[in-house]
Coordinates of C-alpha atoms in Angstrom, one line a residue:
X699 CA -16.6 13.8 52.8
X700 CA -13.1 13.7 51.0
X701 CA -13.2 17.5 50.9
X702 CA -14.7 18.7 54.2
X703 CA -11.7 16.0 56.0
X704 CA -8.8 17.8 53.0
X705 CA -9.9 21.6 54.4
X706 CA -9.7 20.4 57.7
X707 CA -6.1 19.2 57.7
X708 CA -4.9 21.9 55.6
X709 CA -6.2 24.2 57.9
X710 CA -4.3 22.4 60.9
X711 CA -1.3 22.5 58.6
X712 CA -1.6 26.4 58.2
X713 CA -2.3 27.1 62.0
X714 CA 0.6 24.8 62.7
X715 CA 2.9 26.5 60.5
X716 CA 2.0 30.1 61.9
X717 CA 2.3 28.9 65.0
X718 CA 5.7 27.8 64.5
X719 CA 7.3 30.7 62.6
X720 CA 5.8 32.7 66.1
X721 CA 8.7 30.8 67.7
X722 CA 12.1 30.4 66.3
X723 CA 14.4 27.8 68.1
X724 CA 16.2 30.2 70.2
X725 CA 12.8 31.8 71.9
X726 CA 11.7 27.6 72.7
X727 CA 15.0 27.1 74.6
X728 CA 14.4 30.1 76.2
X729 CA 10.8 29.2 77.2
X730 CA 11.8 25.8 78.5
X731 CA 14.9 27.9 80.5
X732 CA 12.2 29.6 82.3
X733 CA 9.7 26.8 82.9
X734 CA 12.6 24.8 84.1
X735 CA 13.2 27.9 86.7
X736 CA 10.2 28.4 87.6
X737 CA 9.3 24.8 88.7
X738 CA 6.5 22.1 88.4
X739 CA 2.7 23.6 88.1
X740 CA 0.4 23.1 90.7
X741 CA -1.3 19.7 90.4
X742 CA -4.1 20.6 92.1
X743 CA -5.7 23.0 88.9
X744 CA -6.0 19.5 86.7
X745 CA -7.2 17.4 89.4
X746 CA -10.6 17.9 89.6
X747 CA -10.9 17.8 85.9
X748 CA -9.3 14.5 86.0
X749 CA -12.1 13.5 88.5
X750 CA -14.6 14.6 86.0
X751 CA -12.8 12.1 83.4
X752 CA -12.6 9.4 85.7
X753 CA -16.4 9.3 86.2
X754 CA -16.1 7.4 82.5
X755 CA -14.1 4.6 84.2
X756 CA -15.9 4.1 87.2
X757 CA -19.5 3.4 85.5
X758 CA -17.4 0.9 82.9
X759 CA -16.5 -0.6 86.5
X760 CA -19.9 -0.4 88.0
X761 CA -21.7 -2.1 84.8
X762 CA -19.1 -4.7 84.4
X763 CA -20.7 -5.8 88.2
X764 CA -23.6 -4.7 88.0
X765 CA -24.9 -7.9 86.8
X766 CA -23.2 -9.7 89.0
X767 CA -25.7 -9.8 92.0
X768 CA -28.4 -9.3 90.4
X769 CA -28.9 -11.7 87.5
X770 CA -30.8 -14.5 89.7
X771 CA -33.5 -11.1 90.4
X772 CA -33.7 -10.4 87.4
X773 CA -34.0 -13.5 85.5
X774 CA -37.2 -14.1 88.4
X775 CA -38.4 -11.1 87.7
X776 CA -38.4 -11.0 83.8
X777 CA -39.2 -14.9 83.6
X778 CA -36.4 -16.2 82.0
X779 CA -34.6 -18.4 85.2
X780 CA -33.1 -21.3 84.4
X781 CA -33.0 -20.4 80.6
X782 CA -28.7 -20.2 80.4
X783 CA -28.6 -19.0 76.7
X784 CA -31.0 -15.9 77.9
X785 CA -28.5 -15.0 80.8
X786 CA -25.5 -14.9 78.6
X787 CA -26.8 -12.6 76.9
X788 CA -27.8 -10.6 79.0
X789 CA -24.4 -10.7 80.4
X790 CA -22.1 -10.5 76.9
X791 CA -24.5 -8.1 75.2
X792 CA -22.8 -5.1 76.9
X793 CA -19.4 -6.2 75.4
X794 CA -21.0 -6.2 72.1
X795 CA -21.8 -2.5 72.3
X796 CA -18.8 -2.0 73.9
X797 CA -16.8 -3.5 70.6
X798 CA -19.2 -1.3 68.9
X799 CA -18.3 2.2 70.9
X800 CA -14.9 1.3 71.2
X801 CA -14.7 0.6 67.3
X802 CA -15.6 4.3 66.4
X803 CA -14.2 6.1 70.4
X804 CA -10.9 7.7 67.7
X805 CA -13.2 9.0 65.1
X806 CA -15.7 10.4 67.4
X807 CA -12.8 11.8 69.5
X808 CA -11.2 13.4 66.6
X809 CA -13.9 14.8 65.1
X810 CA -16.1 16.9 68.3
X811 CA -12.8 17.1 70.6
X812 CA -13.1 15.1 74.1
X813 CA -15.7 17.1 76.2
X814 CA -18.6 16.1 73.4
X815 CA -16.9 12.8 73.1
X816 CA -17.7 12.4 76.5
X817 CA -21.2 13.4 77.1
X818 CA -22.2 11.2 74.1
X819 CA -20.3 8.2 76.4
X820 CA -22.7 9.4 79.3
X821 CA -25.8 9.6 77.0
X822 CA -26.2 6.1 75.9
X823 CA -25.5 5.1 79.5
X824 CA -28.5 7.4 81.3
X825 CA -30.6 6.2 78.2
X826 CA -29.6 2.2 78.6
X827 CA -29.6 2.4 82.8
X828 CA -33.0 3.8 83.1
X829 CA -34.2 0.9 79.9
X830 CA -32.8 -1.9 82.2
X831 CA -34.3 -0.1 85.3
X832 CA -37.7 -0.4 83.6
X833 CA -37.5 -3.3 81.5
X834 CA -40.8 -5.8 81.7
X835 CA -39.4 -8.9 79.7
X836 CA -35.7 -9.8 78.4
X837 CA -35.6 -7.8 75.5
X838 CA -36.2 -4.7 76.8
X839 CA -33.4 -5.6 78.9
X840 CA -31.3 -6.7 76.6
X841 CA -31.5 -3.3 74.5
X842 CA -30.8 -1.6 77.8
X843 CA -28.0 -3.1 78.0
X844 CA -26.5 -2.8 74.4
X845 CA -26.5 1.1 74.6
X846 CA -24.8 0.8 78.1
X847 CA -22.0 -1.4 76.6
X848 CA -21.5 1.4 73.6
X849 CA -21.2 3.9 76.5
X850 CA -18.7 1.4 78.2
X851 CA -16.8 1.2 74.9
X852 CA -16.2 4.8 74.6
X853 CA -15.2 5.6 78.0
X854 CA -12.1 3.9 79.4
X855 CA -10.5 5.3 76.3
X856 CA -11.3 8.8 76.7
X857 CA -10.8 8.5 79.7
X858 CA -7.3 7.4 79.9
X859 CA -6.3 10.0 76.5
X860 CA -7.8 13.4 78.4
X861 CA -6.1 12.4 81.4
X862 CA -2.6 12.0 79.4
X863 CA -3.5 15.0 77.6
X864 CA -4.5 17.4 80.5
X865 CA -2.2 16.0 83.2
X866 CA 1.2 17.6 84.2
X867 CA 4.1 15.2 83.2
X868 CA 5.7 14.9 86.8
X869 CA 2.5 13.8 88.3
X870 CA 1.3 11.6 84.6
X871 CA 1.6 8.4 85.8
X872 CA 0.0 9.0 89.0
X873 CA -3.2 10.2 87.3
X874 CA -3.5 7.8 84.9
X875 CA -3.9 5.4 87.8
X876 CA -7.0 7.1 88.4
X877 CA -9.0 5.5 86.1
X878 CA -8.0 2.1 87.3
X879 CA -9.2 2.9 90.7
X880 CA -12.6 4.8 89.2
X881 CA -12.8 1.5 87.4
X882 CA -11.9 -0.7 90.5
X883 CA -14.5 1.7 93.0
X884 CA -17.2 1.4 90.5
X885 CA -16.8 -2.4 90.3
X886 CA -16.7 -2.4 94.4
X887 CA -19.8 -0.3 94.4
X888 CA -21.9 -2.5 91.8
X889 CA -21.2 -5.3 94.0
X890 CA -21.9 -3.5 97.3
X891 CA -25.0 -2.2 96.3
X892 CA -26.2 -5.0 94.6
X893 CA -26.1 -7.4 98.5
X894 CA -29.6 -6.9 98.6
X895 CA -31.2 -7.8 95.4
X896 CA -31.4 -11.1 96.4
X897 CA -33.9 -10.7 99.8
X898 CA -35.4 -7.3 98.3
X899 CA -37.6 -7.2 95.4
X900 CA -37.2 -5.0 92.9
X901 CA -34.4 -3.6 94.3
X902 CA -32.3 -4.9 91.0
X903 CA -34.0 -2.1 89.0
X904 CA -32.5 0.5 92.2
X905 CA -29.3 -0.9 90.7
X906 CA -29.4 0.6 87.1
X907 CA -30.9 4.1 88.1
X908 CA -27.8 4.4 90.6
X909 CA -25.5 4.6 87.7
X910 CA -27.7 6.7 85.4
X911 CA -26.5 10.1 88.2
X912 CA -22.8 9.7 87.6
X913 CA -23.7 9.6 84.2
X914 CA -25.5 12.8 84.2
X915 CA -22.3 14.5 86.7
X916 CA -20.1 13.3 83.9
X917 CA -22.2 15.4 81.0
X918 CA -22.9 18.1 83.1
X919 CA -19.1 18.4 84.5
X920 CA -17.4 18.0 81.0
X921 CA -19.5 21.2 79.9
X922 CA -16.9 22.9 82.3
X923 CA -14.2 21.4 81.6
X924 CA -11.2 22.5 79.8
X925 CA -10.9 20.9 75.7
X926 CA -7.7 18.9 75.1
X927 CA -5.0 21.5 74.3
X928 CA -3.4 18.9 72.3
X929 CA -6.9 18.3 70.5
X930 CA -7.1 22.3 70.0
X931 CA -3.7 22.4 68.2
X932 CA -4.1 19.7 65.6
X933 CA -7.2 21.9 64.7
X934 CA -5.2 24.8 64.2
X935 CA -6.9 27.0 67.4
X936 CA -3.8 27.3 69.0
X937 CA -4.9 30.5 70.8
X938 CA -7.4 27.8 72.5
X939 CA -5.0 25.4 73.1
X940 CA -3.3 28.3 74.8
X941 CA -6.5 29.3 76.9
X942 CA -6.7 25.9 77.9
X943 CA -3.5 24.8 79.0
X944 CA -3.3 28.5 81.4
X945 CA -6.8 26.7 83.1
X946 CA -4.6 23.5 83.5
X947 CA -1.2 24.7 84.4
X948 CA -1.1 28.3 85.0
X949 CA -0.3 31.3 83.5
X950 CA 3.4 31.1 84.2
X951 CA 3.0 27.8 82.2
X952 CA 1.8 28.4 78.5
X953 CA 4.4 29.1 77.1
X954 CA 6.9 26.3 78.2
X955 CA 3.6 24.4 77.3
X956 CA 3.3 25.8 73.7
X957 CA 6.9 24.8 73.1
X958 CA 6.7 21.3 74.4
X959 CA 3.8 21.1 72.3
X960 CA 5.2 22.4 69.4
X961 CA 8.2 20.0 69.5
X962 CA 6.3 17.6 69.7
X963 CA 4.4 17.8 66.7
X964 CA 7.8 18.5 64.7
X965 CA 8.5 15.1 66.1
X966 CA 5.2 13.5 65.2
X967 CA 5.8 14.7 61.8
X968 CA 8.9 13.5 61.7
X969 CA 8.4 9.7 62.4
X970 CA 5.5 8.5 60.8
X971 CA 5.4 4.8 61.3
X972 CA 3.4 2.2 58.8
X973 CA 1.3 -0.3 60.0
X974 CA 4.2 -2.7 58.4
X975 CA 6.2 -1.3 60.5
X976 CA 4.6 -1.8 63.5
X977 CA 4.1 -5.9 63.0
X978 CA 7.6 -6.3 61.0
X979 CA 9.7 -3.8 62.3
X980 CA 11.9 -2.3 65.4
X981 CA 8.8 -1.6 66.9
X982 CA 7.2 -5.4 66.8
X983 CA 8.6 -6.0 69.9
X984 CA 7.3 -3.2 71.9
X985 CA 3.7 -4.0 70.2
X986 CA 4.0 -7.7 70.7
X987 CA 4.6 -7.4 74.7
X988 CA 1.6 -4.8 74.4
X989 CA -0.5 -7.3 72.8
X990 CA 0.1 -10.3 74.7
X991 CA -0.3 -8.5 78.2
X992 CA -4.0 -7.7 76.8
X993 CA -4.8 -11.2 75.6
X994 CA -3.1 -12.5 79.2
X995 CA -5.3 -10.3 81.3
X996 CA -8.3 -11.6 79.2
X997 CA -7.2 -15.3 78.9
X998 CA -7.1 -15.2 82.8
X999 CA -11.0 -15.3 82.9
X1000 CA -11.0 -11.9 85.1
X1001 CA -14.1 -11.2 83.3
X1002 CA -15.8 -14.3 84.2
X1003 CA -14.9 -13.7 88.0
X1004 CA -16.7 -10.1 87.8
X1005 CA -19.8 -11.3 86.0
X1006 CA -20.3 -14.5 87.7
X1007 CA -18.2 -14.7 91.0
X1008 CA -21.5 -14.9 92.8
X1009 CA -22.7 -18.4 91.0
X1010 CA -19.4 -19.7 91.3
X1011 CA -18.8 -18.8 94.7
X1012 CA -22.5 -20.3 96.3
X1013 CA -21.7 -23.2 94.0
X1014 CA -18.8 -23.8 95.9
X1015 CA -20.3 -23.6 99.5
X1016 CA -18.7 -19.8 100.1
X1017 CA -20.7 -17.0 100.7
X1018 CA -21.3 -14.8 97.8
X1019 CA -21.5 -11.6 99.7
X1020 CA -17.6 -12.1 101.5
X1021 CA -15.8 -13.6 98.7
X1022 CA -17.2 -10.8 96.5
X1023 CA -15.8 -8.0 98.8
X1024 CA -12.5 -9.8 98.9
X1025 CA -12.8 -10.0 95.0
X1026 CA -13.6 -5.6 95.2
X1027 CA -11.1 -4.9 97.8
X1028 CA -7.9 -7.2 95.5
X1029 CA -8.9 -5.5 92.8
X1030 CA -8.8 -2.2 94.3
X1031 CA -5.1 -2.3 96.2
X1032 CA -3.7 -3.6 93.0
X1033 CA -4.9 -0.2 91.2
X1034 CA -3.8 1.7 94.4
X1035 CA 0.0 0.0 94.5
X1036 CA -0.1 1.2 90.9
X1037 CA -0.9 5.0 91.8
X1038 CA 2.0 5.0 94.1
X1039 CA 4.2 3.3 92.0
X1040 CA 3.9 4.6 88.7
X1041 CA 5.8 7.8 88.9
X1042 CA 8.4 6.3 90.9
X1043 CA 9.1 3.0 89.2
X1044 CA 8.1 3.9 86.1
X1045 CA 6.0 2.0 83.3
X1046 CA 8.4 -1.0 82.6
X1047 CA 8.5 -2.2 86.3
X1048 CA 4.8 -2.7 86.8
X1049 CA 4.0 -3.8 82.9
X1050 CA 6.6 -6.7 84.2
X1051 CA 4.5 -7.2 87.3
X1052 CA 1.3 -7.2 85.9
X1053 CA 2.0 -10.9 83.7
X1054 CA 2.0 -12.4 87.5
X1055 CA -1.4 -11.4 88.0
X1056 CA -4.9 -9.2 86.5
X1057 CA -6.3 -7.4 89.4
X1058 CA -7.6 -5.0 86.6
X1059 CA -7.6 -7.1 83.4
X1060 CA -10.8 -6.1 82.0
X1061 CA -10.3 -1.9 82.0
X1062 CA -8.5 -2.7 78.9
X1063 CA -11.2 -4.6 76.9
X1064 CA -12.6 -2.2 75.2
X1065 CA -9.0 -0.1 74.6

């Protein structure tokens, strides 16, 4: 293992190094002269690829509701009503695999490159969908939904690197708000189709084969999509990386591209950080704000509203159906204020904002 991971680097050591002595500094001022001349790319050749990627957030969204409308069916169904201990887990089985996917998302990432990354986040999902579709007692459904959460734990983090990675800069911020309103439509969806599980039976097993076709869009989709040109450099194929980012951006655009790309990596070399560092020095602060806006969103029981807001809601005399829409359409304009925002405001502003309220707490749960 030692050896395969010591020719690998070295070999994204020698590409990076050829690459570089191709361009001396005066050529990558030149290059950025002209990209600056030439103006922005067109946004439009990256946004259906960031569509594709988005796919990943909205089925986190959908299975993070899923349950939601249809636990009462399916604890009827699969005889275990009443039996609280069997619902939670039915319920907090799909974060589990979610800590387990999320635990190993950089590894797989670094090692296949983001369009394999993401078609083994859609496998586990088909596979665990059409398991809880067909499950006949609580354990089948319970496996069902362990490889759904290990899908779920992978994809909000792919999703939100390939988007940084394959965007534009001037429109960066606005489609990384995408995943938060893939994640925010597929948690409006879970709960829209879900209504009538409660008169209709069976139709909670309807539920969990509509999310196994976005699934299968998102491996089929992600065959045609462009690699990370960022992921193609560190492997030393920078005549991919190049191929890549003239699919994204343009021909006009490579080689301002290359050059951004390249000083980047000068100054990723440059500033290594320890994790000491991080905790203990100049950065702590930036990390500590980081940190406690991700324990804040989670400490605000967002995650309890999505998985149970039906129960709580009939418990309190409101109708399940019309506070959960409210609940799908919040959640929604706060991820929508946040696409228009971004780009103009910037990241600061709406970090600030977001300790006055979670409208989208749990899309980083898994992160």
């Amino acid at each position: 293992m030692r050896g395969r991971h010591a020719d690998a680097y070295s070999m994204y050591k020698r590409g990076t190094r050829d690459y570089i002595n191709a361009y001396d500094k005066e050529q990558v001022r030149s290059l950025n002269g002209v990209s600056k001349e030439i103006g922005n790319p067109s946004w439009k050749r990256s946004f259906l690829y960031i569509l594709v990627a988005s796919l990943a957030s909205l089925l986190y969204g959908y299975h993070l509701g899923v349950i939601n409308e249809t636990l009462q069916s399916i604890s009827n169904d699969l005889h275990f009503n009443g039996n609280t201990m069997a619902e939670g887990l039915v319920v907090s089985i799909c974060l589990g695999g979610g800590f387990l996917g999320s635990t190993f998302s950089g590894l797989i990432v670094d090692r296949v490159g983001f369009r394999r990354a993401f078609q083994l986040c859609a496998l586990p999902m088909i596979i665990g969908s059409s398991m809880s579709a067909t499950a006949k007692n609580l354990w089948g459904m319970l496996l069902g939904r362990l490889f759904v959460g290990t899908g779920m734990g992978l994809g909000p983090t792919l999703a939100a690197l390939y988007v940084t990675e394959v965007s534009p800069a001037y429109v960066r911020g606005t489609y990384g708000s995408f995943t938060q309103i893939a994640t925010s439509l597929g948690l409006m969806s879970s709960l829209l189709i879900g209504f009538p599980a409660k008169e209709t039976e069976g139709w909670w097993r309807i539920c969990f084969w509509v999310s196994a076709v976005p699934a299968a869009l998102l491996a089929l989709f992600m065959q045609f999509s462009p690699e990370s040109p960022h992921w193609l450099f560190k492997k030393g194929r920078a005549a991919d990386a190049e191929a890549a980012f003239e699919k994204l951006l343009g021909g006009p655009y490579v080689k301002g591209a290359m050059a951004e790309l390249l000083k980047s990596e000068r100054g990723g070399e440059a500033e290594t950080v320890k994790l000491s560092e991080l905790l203990f020095g100049h950065h702590r602060k930036v990390v500590f704000i980081g940190s406690t806006l991700f324990a804040l969103q989670q400490l605000s029981g967002i995650n309890a509203v999505f998985f149970f807001s039906s129960t709580v809601f009939k418990s309190a005399g409101v109708s399940s159906q019309s506070a959960n829409i409210c609940v799908g359409i919040a959640n929604f304009l706060g991820s929508f204020a946040a696409l228009l925002l971004m780009d103009k405001l910037g990241r600061k502003v709406l970090l600030i904002g977001s300790f006055s309220g979670s409208c989208n707490g749990s899309s980083g749960s898994f992160s």
